[in-house]
mmCIF file of C-alpha atoms and ligand atoms in Angstrom:
data_model
loop_
_atom_site.group_PDB
_atom_site.id
_atom_site.type_symbol
_atom_site.label_atom_id
_atom_site.label_comp_id
_atom_site.label_asym_id
_atom_site.label_seq_id
_atom_site.Cartn_x
_atom_site.Cartn_y
_atom_site.Cartn_z
ATOM 1 C CA MET G 1 21.334 -52.844 2.506
ATOM 2 C CA ASN G 2 19.427 -53.884 5.649
ATOM 3 C CA LEU G 3 17.245 -51.113 7.120
ATOM 4 C CA SER G 4 15.677 -51.471 10.553
ATOM 5 C CA ALA G 5 12.030 -50.661 11.069
ATOM 6 C CA ASP G 6 12.661 -47.529 13.129
ATOM 7 C CA PRO G 7 11.853 -43.937 12.111
ATOM 8 C CA ALA G 8 15.221 -43.499 10.365
ATOM 9 C CA GLY G 9 14.861 -46.776 8.437
ATOM 10 C CA ILE G 10 11.267 -45.969 7.436
ATOM 11 C CA ALA G 11 12.273 -42.478 6.245
ATOM 12 C CA GLN G 12 15.124 -43.949 4.229
ATOM 13 C CA ALA G 13 12.853 -46.602 2.675
ATOM 14 C CA ALA G 14 10.399 -43.878 1.592
ATOM 15 C CA ASP G 15 13.278 -41.839 0.217
ATOM 16 C CA LEU G 16 14.624 -44.742 -1.863
ATOM 17 C CA LEU G 17 11.107 -45.319 -3.251
ATOM 18 C CA ARG G 18 10.930 -41.622 -4.208
ATOM 19 C CA GLN G 19 14.183 -42.063 -6.126
ATOM 20 C CA GLY G 20 12.557 -44.859 -8.134
ATOM 21 C CA LEU G 21 14.566 -47.582 -6.381
ATOM 22 C CA LEU G 22 13.332 -50.921 -5.054
ATOM 23 C CA VAL G 23 12.842 -51.638 -1.358
ATOM 24 C CA ALA G 24 11.647 -54.939 0.082
ATOM 25 C CA ILE G 25 9.056 -54.215 2.739
ATOM 26 C CA PRO G 26 7.579 -56.461 5.424
ATOM 27 C CA THR G 27 3.830 -56.943 5.298
ATOM 28 C CA GLU G 28 1.658 -59.172 7.476
ATOM 29 C CA THR G 29 1.448 -61.684 4.597
ATOM 30 C CA VAL G 30 4.911 -61.925 3.006
ATOM 31 C CA TYR G 31 7.733 -59.479 2.243
ATOM 32 C CA GLY G 32 6.865 -57.360 -0.816
ATOM 33 C CA LEU G 33 9.286 -55.991 -3.414
ATOM 34 C CA GLY G 34 8.175 -52.359 -3.449
ATOM 35 C CA GLY G 35 8.560 -49.704 -6.114
ATOM 36 C CA ASP G 36 6.696 -46.481 -6.984
ATOM 37 C CA ALA G 37 3.578 -47.649 -8.866
ATOM 38 C CA ARG G 38 3.457 -44.382 -10.872
ATOM 39 C CA ASN G 39 7.034 -44.690 -12.092
ATOM 40 C CA GLY G 40 7.318 -46.944 -15.151
ATOM 41 C CA GLU G 41 11.073 -47.411 -14.771
ATOM 42 C CA ALA G 42 10.735 -48.397 -11.124
ATOM 43 C CA VAL G 43 8.012 -50.897 -12.014
ATOM 44 C CA ALA G 44 10.053 -52.273 -14.898
ATOM 45 C CA SER G 45 12.920 -52.884 -12.499
ATOM 46 C CA ILE G 46 10.580 -54.891 -10.225
ATOM 47 C CA TYR G 47 9.835 -57.244 -13.124
ATOM 48 C CA ALA G 48 13.552 -57.403 -13.972
ATOM 49 C CA ALA G 49 14.644 -58.121 -10.386
ATOM 50 C CA LYS G 50 12.112 -60.962 -10.073
ATOM 51 C CA GLY G 51 12.559 -62.280 -13.601
ATOM 52 C CA ARG G 52 8.766 -62.050 -13.780
ATOM 53 C CA PRO G 53 6.785 -62.542 -16.987
ATOM 54 C CA SER G 54 5.528 -59.078 -17.878
ATOM 55 C CA PHE G 55 1.931 -60.241 -18.394
ATOM 56 C CA ASN G 56 1.566 -60.771 -14.687
ATOM 57 C CA PRO G 57 0.140 -57.612 -13.033
ATOM 58 C CA LEU G 58 1.079 -56.268 -9.593
ATOM 59 C CA ILE G 59 -0.811 -55.197 -6.472
ATOM 60 C CA ALA G 60 -0.776 -51.475 -5.599
ATOM 61 C CA HIS G 61 -0.377 -50.977 -1.844
ATOM 62 C CA VAL G 62 -1.832 -47.841 -0.283
ATOM 63 C CA ALA G 63 -2.176 -46.437 3.236
ATOM 64 C CA SER G 64 -5.959 -45.999 3.403
ATOM 65 C CA VAL G 65 -9.337 -46.540 1.756
ATOM 66 C CA GLU G 66 -9.264 -42.875 0.679
ATOM 67 C CA ALA G 67 -5.942 -43.456 -1.073
ATOM 68 C CA ALA G 68 -7.351 -46.549 -2.834
ATOM 69 C CA GLN G 69 -10.354 -44.563 -4.051
ATOM 70 C CA ARG G 70 -8.030 -42.230 -5.997
ATOM 71 C CA PHE G 71 -7.075 -45.090 -8.278
ATOM 72 C CA VAL G 72 -10.160 -47.322 -8.617
ATOM 73 C CA THR G 73 -13.910 -47.015 -8.985
ATOM 74 C CA TRP G 74 -15.305 -47.842 -5.563
ATOM 75 C CA SER G 75 -18.456 -49.847 -4.841
ATOM 76 C CA ASP G 76 -20.659 -50.869 -1.902
ATOM 77 C CA GLN G 77 -19.155 -54.354 -1.963
ATOM 78 C CA ALA G 78 -15.644 -52.874 -1.876
ATOM 79 C CA GLN G 79 -16.668 -50.738 1.089
ATOM 80 C CA ALA G 80 -18.148 -53.718 2.950
ATOM 81 C CA LEU G 81 -14.978 -55.777 2.476
ATOM 82 C CA ALA G 82 -12.715 -52.844 3.336
ATOM 83 C CA ASP G 83 -14.731 -52.201 6.515
ATOM 84 C CA ALA G 84 -14.359 -55.839 7.499
ATOM 85 C CA PHE G 85 -10.779 -56.654 6.475
ATOM 86 C CA TRP G 86 -8.682 -53.517 5.818
ATOM 87 C CA PRO G 87 -6.048 -52.938 6.807
ATOM 88 C CA GLY G 88 -5.261 -56.616 6.268
ATOM 89 C CA PRO G 89 -4.509 -59.559 3.978
ATOM 90 C CA LEU G 90 -7.189 -58.834 1.367
ATOM 91 C CA THR G 91 -6.652 -57.469 -2.156
ATOM 92 C CA LEU G 92 -9.538 -56.026 -4.178
ATOM 93 C CA VAL G 93 -9.537 -55.903 -7.987
ATOM 94 C CA LEU G 94 -11.619 -52.943 -9.182
ATOM 95 C CA PRO G 95 -11.978 -50.892 -12.380
ATOM 96 C CA LEU G 96 -9.229 -48.304 -12.857
ATOM 97 C CA ARG G 97 -10.362 -44.735 -12.443
ATOM 98 C CA HIS G 98 -9.845 -42.106 -15.117
ATOM 99 C CA GLY G 99 -6.640 -40.149 -14.500
ATOM 100 C CA HIS G 100 -5.315 -42.794 -12.105
ATOM 101 C CA GLY G 101 -1.633 -42.148 -12.873
ATOM 102 C CA ILE G 102 -0.637 -45.794 -12.275
ATOM 103 C CA SER G 103 1.997 -47.160 -14.678
ATOM 104 C CA SER G 104 0.451 -49.533 -17.230
ATOM 105 C CA LEU G 105 3.227 -51.972 -16.311
ATOM 106 C CA VAL G 106 1.528 -52.420 -12.920
ATOM 107 C CA THR G 107 -1.740 -53.539 -14.498
ATOM 108 C CA ALA G 108 -0.034 -55.292 -17.428
ATOM 109 C CA GLY G 109 -2.460 -53.394 -19.635
ATOM 110 C CA LEU G 110 -5.643 -54.549 -17.854
ATOM 111 C CA GLU G 111 -8.426 -52.053 -17.126
ATOM 112 C CA THR G 112 -8.567 -53.130 -13.509
ATOM 113 C CA LEU G 113 -6.201 -52.561 -10.591
ATOM 114 C CA ALA G 114 -5.477 -54.792 -7.610
ATOM 115 C CA VAL G 115 -5.297 -52.663 -4.435
ATOM 116 C CA ARG G 116 -4.529 -53.509 -0.826
ATOM 117 C CA VAL G 117 -4.136 -51.644 2.469
ATOM 118 C CA PRO G 118 -1.681 -53.783 4.445
ATOM 119 C CA ALA G 119 -1.907 -54.020 8.237
ATOM 120 C CA HIS G 120 1.788 -54.382 9.066
ATOM 121 C CA PRO G 121 2.895 -51.310 11.065
ATOM 122 C CA ALA G 122 6.186 -50.924 9.154
ATOM 123 C CA ALA G 123 4.426 -51.223 5.774
ATOM 124 C CA ARG G 124 1.855 -48.671 6.844
ATOM 125 C CA ALA G 125 4.567 -46.326 8.085
ATOM 126 C CA VAL G 126 6.436 -46.550 4.762
ATOM 127 C CA LEU G 127 3.233 -45.997 2.751
ATOM 128 C CA THR G 128 2.345 -42.990 4.890
ATOM 129 C CA ALA G 129 5.850 -41.506 4.629
ATOM 130 C CA PHE G 130 6.025 -42.166 0.881
ATOM 131 C CA ASP G 131 2.475 -40.872 0.388
ATOM 132 C CA GLY G 132 1.877 -42.727 -2.865
ATOM 133 C CA PRO G 133 0.950 -46.140 -4.281
ATOM 134 C CA VAL G 134 3.614 -48.841 -3.950
ATOM 135 C CA ALA G 135 3.564 -51.742 -6.397
ATOM 136 C CA ALA G 136 4.775 -54.827 -4.581
ATOM 137 C CA PRO G 137 4.805 -58.449 -5.649
ATOM 138 C CA SER G 138 6.198 -60.991 -3.226
ATOM 139 C CA ALA G 139 9.945 -60.362 -2.888
ATOM 140 C CA ASN G 140 11.192 -63.612 -4.421
ATOM 141 C CA PRO G 141 12.541 -64.601 -7.822
ATOM 142 C CA SER G 142 9.540 -65.470 -10.024
ATOM 143 C CA GLY G 143 8.212 -68.981 -9.440
ATOM 144 C CA GLN G 144 10.160 -69.602 -6.242
ATOM 145 C CA ILE G 145 9.092 -69.805 -2.595
ATOM 146 C CA SER G 146 7.643 -66.585 -1.140
ATOM 147 C CA PRO G 147 9.722 -64.790 1.543
ATOM 148 C CA THR G 148 8.519 -64.427 5.126
ATOM 149 C CA THR G 149 11.823 -63.093 6.531
ATOM 150 C CA ALA G 150 14.383 -60.512 5.400
ATOM 151 C CA ALA G 151 16.912 -63.370 5.108
ATOM 152 C CA HIS G 152 14.627 -65.134 2.574
ATOM 153 C CA VAL G 153 14.468 -61.880 0.578
ATOM 154 C CA LEU G 154 18.236 -61.470 0.485
ATOM 155 C CA ALA G 155 18.807 -65.128 -0.364
ATOM 156 C CA GLY G 156 16.811 -64.586 -3.568
ATOM 157 C CA LEU G 157 17.297 -60.930 -4.505
ATOM 158 C CA ASN G 158 20.530 -59.655 -2.915
ATOM 159 C CA GLY G 159 22.283 -57.279 -5.335
ATOM 160 C CA ARG G 160 19.073 -56.592 -7.279
ATOM 161 C CA ILE G 161 17.345 -54.310 -4.747
ATOM 162 C CA ALA G 162 18.369 -51.114 -2.949
ATOM 163 C CA ALA G 163 17.357 -52.274 0.526
ATOM 164 C CA VAL G 164 15.259 -54.579 2.659
ATOM 165 C CA LEU G 165 13.386 -53.169 5.638
ATOM 166 C CA ASP G 166 13.836 -55.896 8.243
ATOM 167 C CA ASP G 167 11.049 -56.267 10.797
ATOM 168 C CA GLY G 168 11.240 -59.973 11.556
ATOM 169 C CA PRO G 169 8.991 -62.773 10.309
ATOM 170 C CA CYS G 170 5.572 -62.072 8.747
ATOM 171 C CA GLY G 171 2.608 -62.944 10.967
ATOM 172 C CA VAL G 172 0.062 -64.337 8.480
ATOM 173 C CA GLY G 173 2.634 -66.002 6.236
ATOM 174 C CA LEU G 174 0.432 -66.488 3.151
ATOM 175 C CA GLU G 175 -0.252 -63.887 0.462
ATOM 176 C CA SER G 176 -3.464 -61.886 0.546
ATOM 177 C CA THR G 177 -6.766 -63.278 -0.638
ATOM 178 C CA ILE G 178 -7.640 -61.622 -3.985
ATOM 179 C CA VAL G 179 -11.299 -60.832 -4.665
ATOM 180 C CA GLY G 180 -12.386 -59.556 -8.076
ATOM 181 C CA LEU G 181 -15.179 -56.987 -7.876
ATOM 182 C CA ALA G 182 -15.033 -55.592 -11.417
ATOM 183 C CA ASP G 183 -17.641 -58.181 -12.515
ATOM 184 C CA GLU G 184 -19.575 -60.612 -10.355
ATOM 185 C CA PRO G 185 -17.613 -61.107 -7.113
ATOM 186 C CA ALA G 186 -14.970 -63.766 -7.671
ATOM 187 C CA LEU G 187 -12.213 -65.417 -5.677
ATOM 188 C CA LEU G 188 -9.115 -64.827 -7.810
ATOM 189 C CA ARG G 189 -6.629 -66.263 -5.291
ATOM 190 C CA PRO G 190 -7.211 -67.915 -1.910
ATOM 191 C CA GLY G 191 -5.052 -66.352 0.802
ATOM 192 C CA GLY G 192 -4.779 -64.933 4.287
ATOM 193 C CA ILE G 193 -8.518 -64.341 4.729
ATOM 194 C CA ALA G 194 -10.714 -67.402 4.375
ATOM 195 C CA LEU G 195 -13.314 -67.571 1.595
ATOM 196 C CA GLU G 196 -15.987 -68.340 4.185
ATOM 197 C CA GLN G 197 -15.316 -65.007 5.945
ATOM 198 C CA ILE G 198 -15.576 -63.032 2.706
ATOM 199 C CA GLU G 199 -18.808 -64.738 1.661
ATOM 200 C CA ALA G 200 -20.275 -63.999 5.084
ATOM 201 C CA VAL G 201 -19.598 -60.261 4.673
ATOM 202 C CA LEU G 202 -20.874 -60.054 1.068
ATOM 203 C CA ASN G 203 -23.755 -62.359 1.916
ATOM 204 C CA THR G 204 -23.257 -64.133 -1.406
ATOM 205 C CA GLN G 205 -21.163 -66.952 -2.818
ATOM 206 C CA LEU G 206 -18.058 -65.947 -4.740
ATOM 207 C CA HIS G 207 -17.516 -67.165 -8.269
ATOM 208 C CA LEU G 208 -14.677 -69.695 -8.037
ATOM 209 C CA HIS G 209 -11.994 -70.247 -10.621
ATOM 210 C CA GLN G 210 -12.947 -73.362 -12.592
ATOM 211 C CA PRO G 211 -10.389 -75.425 -14.488
ATOM 212 C CA GLY G 212 -10.749 -74.241 -18.086
ATOM 213 C CA ASP G 213 -11.676 -70.647 -17.167
ATOM 214 C CA ALA G 214 -9.341 -68.060 -18.557
ATOM 215 C CA LEU G 215 -6.725 -67.374 -15.871
ATOM 216 C CA ASN G 216 -8.468 -64.525 -14.088
ATOM 217 C CA ALA G 217 -5.607 -63.779 -11.712
ATOM 218 C CA PRO G 218 -2.894 -64.011 -14.347
ATOM 219 C CA GLY G 219 -0.232 -64.770 -11.730
ATOM 220 C CA GLN G 220 -1.998 -67.987 -10.866
ATOM 221 C CA LEU G 221 0.315 -70.041 -12.998
ATOM 222 C CA GLN G 222 0.382 -73.704 -12.235
ATOM 223 C CA SER G 223 3.995 -74.006 -11.093
ATOM 224 C CA HIS G 224 4.845 -71.487 -8.393
ATOM 225 C CA TYR G 225 6.306 -71.488 -4.863
ATOM 226 C CA ALA G 226 8.548 -74.247 -6.143
ATOM 227 C CA PRO G 227 11.420 -75.719 -4.122
ATOM 228 C CA ASP G 228 14.286 -77.153 -6.187
ATOM 229 C CA ALA G 229 13.341 -80.757 -5.445
ATOM 230 C CA PRO G 230 9.995 -82.424 -6.223
ATOM 231 C CA VAL G 231 7.064 -82.102 -3.829
ATOM 232 C CA ARG G 232 4.548 -84.921 -3.213
ATOM 233 C CA LEU G 233 1.201 -84.168 -1.556
ATOM 234 C CA ASN G 234 -1.196 -86.179 0.629
ATOM 235 C CA ALA G 235 1.606 -88.486 1.703
ATOM 236 C CA SER G 236 1.038 -90.826 4.649
ATOM 237 C CA SER G 237 4.772 -91.341 5.170
ATOM 238 C CA ALA G 238 8.134 -90.512 3.590
ATOM 239 C CA GLN G 239 9.375 -92.795 0.812
ATOM 240 C CA GLY G 240 13.001 -93.288 -0.203
ATOM 241 C CA ASP G 241 15.012 -90.113 0.368
ATOM 242 C CA GLU G 242 11.982 -87.898 1.040
ATOM 243 C CA ILE G 243 11.797 -85.508 3.967
ATOM 244 C CA LEU G 244 8.311 -85.349 5.514
ATOM 245 C CA LEU G 245 6.432 -82.111 6.226
ATOM 246 C CA GLY G 246 3.508 -82.805 8.534
ATOM 247 C CA PHE G 247 0.362 -81.238 9.899
ATOM 248 C CA GLY G 248 -1.316 -82.260 13.146
ATOM 249 C CA PRO G 249 -0.412 -85.267 15.288
ATOM 250 C CA VAL G 250 1.773 -87.132 12.781
ATOM 251 C CA ASP G 251 5.303 -88.508 12.898
ATOM 252 C CA CYS G 252 7.337 -86.260 10.561
ATOM 253 C CA ASP G 253 10.606 -84.333 10.108
ATOM 254 C CA LEU G 254 9.026 -80.881 10.396
ATOM 255 C CA ASN G 255 5.489 -80.013 11.507
ATOM 256 C CA LEU G 256 3.507 -76.988 10.272
ATOM 257 C CA SER G 257 1.371 -77.208 13.391
ATOM 258 C CA ALA G 258 1.520 -80.197 15.720
ATOM 259 C CA SER G 259 -1.759 -79.100 17.301
ATOM 260 C CA GLY G 260 -3.465 -78.941 13.897
ATOM 261 C CA ASP G 261 -3.956 -75.148 13.911
ATOM 262 C CA LEU G 262 -4.376 -73.854 10.328
ATOM 263 C CA THR G 263 -3.451 -70.278 11.254
ATOM 264 C CA GLU G 264 -0.161 -71.476 12.714
ATOM 265 C CA ALA G 265 0.418 -73.687 9.670
ATOM 266 C CA ALA G 266 -0.133 -70.746 7.304
ATOM 267 C CA ALA G 267 2.349 -68.642 9.256
ATOM 268 C CA THR G 268 5.046 -71.330 9.073
ATOM 269 C CA LEU G 269 4.444 -72.746 5.556
ATOM 270 C CA PHE G 270 6.933 -70.745 3.479
ATOM 271 C CA ALA G 271 9.670 -70.787 6.161
ATOM 272 C CA ALA G 272 9.229 -74.564 6.321
ATOM 273 C CA LEU G 273 9.537 -74.892 2.522
ATOM 274 C CA HIS G 274 12.667 -72.691 2.537
ATOM 275 C CA LYS G 275 14.172 -74.865 5.272
ATOM 276 C CA LEU G 276 13.322 -78.186 3.620
ATOM 277 C CA ASN G 277 14.571 -76.837 0.299
ATOM 278 C CA GLU G 278 17.996 -76.312 1.875
ATOM 279 C CA THR G 279 18.247 -80.055 2.529
ATOM 280 C CA GLY G 280 18.033 -80.683 -1.236
ATOM 281 C CA ARG G 281 15.848 -83.747 -0.552
ATOM 282 C CA PRO G 282 12.468 -84.410 -2.195
ATOM 283 C CA ILE G 283 9.607 -83.213 0.003
ATOM 284 C CA ALA G 284 6.493 -85.174 0.983
ATOM 285 C CA VAL G 285 3.588 -83.458 2.741
ATOM 286 C CA THR G 286 0.855 -85.058 4.849
ATOM 287 C CA PRO G 287 -2.803 -84.085 4.144
ATOM 288 C CA ILE G 288 -4.085 -80.698 5.279
ATOM 289 C CA PRO G 289 -7.812 -79.999 5.719
ATOM 290 C CA ASP G 290 -9.235 -77.842 2.937
ATOM 291 C CA HIS G 291 -11.403 -75.437 4.934
ATOM 292 C CA GLY G 292 -10.568 -71.932 6.200
ATOM 293 C CA LEU G 293 -6.897 -71.064 5.668
ATOM 294 C CA GLY G 294 -6.326 -74.703 4.678
ATOM 295 C CA ALA G 295 -7.684 -73.869 1.212
ATOM 296 C CA ALA G 296 -4.927 -71.299 0.665
ATOM 297 C CA ILE G 297 -2.249 -73.577 2.138
ATOM 298 C CA ASN G 298 -3.316 -76.393 -0.205
ATOM 299 C CA ASP G 299 -3.392 -73.971 -3.157
ATOM 300 C CA ARG G 300 0.268 -73.018 -2.503
ATOM 301 C CA LEU G 301 1.283 -76.648 -1.986
ATOM 302 C CA ARG G 302 -0.423 -77.791 -5.218
ATOM 303 C CA ARG G 303 1.548 -75.154 -7.139
ATOM 304 C CA ALA G 304 4.760 -76.123 -5.341
ATOM 305 C CA ALA G 305 4.108 -79.713 -6.436
ATOM 306 C CA ALA G 306 3.022 -78.907 -10.015
ATOM 307 C CA PRO G 307 5.120 -80.025 -12.992
ATOM 308 C CA ARG G 308 7.738 -77.324 -13.643
HETATM 309 O O1 TXA M 1 0.015 -60.610 0.194
HETATM 310 C C1 TXA M 1 0.217 -60.221 -0.951
HETATM 311 O O2 TXA M 1 -0.694 -60.062 -1.770
HETATM 312 C C2 TXA M 1 1.678 -59.929 -1.338
HETATM 313 C C3 TXA M 1 2.145 -58.766 -0.472
HETATM 314 C C4 TXA M 1 3.515 -58.283 -0.847
HETATM 315 O O3 TXA M 1 1.204 -57.729 -0.530
HETATM 316 N N1 TXA M 1 1.788 -59.627 -2.724
HETATM 317 C C5 TXA M 1 1.624 -60.566 -3.690
HETATM 318 O O4 TXA M 1 1.846 -60.103 -4.962
HETATM 319 O O5 TXA M 1 1.337 -61.715 -3.470
HETATM 320 P P1 TXA M 1 2.110 -61.050 -6.201
HETATM 321 O O6 TXA M 1 2.552 -60.142 -7.277
HETATM 322 O O7 TXA M 1 3.021 -62.153 -5.850
HETATM 323 O O8 TXA M 1 0.690 -61.590 -6.566
HETATM 324 C C6 TXA M 1 -0.255 -60.699 -7.105
HETATM 325 C C7 TXA M 1 -1.369 -61.444 -7.774
HETATM 326 C C8 TXA M 1 -0.952 -62.113 -9.056
HETATM 327 O O9 TXA M 1 -1.499 -63.418 -9.096
HETATM 328 C C9 TXA M 1 -1.576 -61.231 -10.115
HETATM 329 O O10 TXA M 1 -1.842 -61.903 -11.287
HETATM 330 C C10 TXA M 1 -2.824 -60.755 -9.423
HETATM 331 O O11 TXA M 1 -2.387 -60.521 -8.119
HETATM 332 N N2 TXA M 1 -3.322 -59.488 -9.978
HETATM 333 C C11 TXA M 1 -2.738 -58.289 -9.917
HETATM 334 N N3 TXA M 1 -3.470 -57.366 -10.576
HETATM 335 C C12 TXA M 1 -4.554 -58.003 -11.046
HETATM 336 C C13 TXA M 1 -5.691 -57.594 -11.800
HETATM 337 N N4 TXA M 1 -5.840 -56.344 -12.218
HETATM 338 N N5 TXA M 1 -6.619 -58.531 -12.099
HETATM 339 C C14 TXA M 1 -6.472 -59.808 -11.674
HETATM 340 N N6 TXA M 1 -5.414 -60.254 -10.961
HETATM 341 C C15 TXA M 1 -4.463 -59.370 -10.653
HETATM 342 MG MG1 MG M 2 4.230 -64.091 -5.539
#
C-alpha cells in the first residue's frame, strides 16, 4: 500500500506501527523499513522481510534528544554531536540504559544501541505520532542497493511490508554516519555527515576502522549495495560491455555530478546504481575524490564492487 505524506497518511503509518506491522518511511538519507523497536515480533519481521542476518543490529529512530535519552546513557560528546547534527544524518552508538524496553533483536544482543533523530519532516511526523522508538534499517533486501525512492522500496520489498509512505526522493541519499561513543569515539560507518565535520565538533580525531579490527559496525560486511552485475572502480573508460558511471567533467553514460559536487553525487548515487542495474550490464565507475562526502560514496562503491 502506498501512503501519501499528508496527515491521514502519517496517522495511518503510525497506526500500522502500533499494530506491529512494517512501514517503509522516507528519511533524508534513504527509505527505512520501520517497525516498533519494543515489539520483538515486529523487529523479527523486519529481519525476515530483508532476509537480513540476525547478527546485524538496527538503528532506533526517535523524535528528539529527550526521547533518545530514555534508551541510552547520554554523554557530553553525545550532546555536542546532537547539538551540531540532530535532527540529521548522524547515528550515535551509546550504552543501553537500564529498563530501556528495546527488543534485544534490535541490538542483536549488544549492550549498546544505535540511535538517530532523522530530519525528514515525514519521518519526524510519524515518530511524533507513533510516540515510540522505530527500528529501521534501509528498506532493501539485505545486501542490495539502498532505496532512495518509494519505487525502489516496492521493487525490493513489495508484498513483505504493510505500506510505504511516499514522499519523493531522499535529499542526502547516503545512509547516516555512525559514530561509536560507548568507548573512545570511533567512526563506525562513513555517511551523510563528513568525518571532518564530526572531528571539528568533538575537537578530536575519531578512531577509524582498521582492516583486521573486529567488525565494530557489524553491518559493515564487505559485499553490500551490490548490483547484479560486477562493478569496477577507478576506471578511466568503459571496457567491453561496461556502462560507465562518471563524476565530474568526464565522458560517460551517466554522471553523478557533472560539476564535481560531492553532495549532489551522494544524493544521486543509489538511484544511479538502481538505474544502471536495470541495464544488466557490468558497471565501471570513474574515480571520486575521497574527502568530505566522497569518503562515504567510495565506501558504498567499494562494497558494491566487493566479491560476492
Ligand atoms: O541513514 C540510515 O542510517 C538509514 C536510515 C533508514 O536511518 N538506516 C540504516 O540502517 O542505514 P542499516 O540497518 O542499513 O544500517 C545500520 C548500521 C549497521 O551497519 C549496523 O551494524 C550498525 O548500524 N549498528 C546498529 N546498531 C549498532 C550497535 N549497537 N553497534 C554498532 N553498530 C551498530
Ligand atoms: Mg542498509
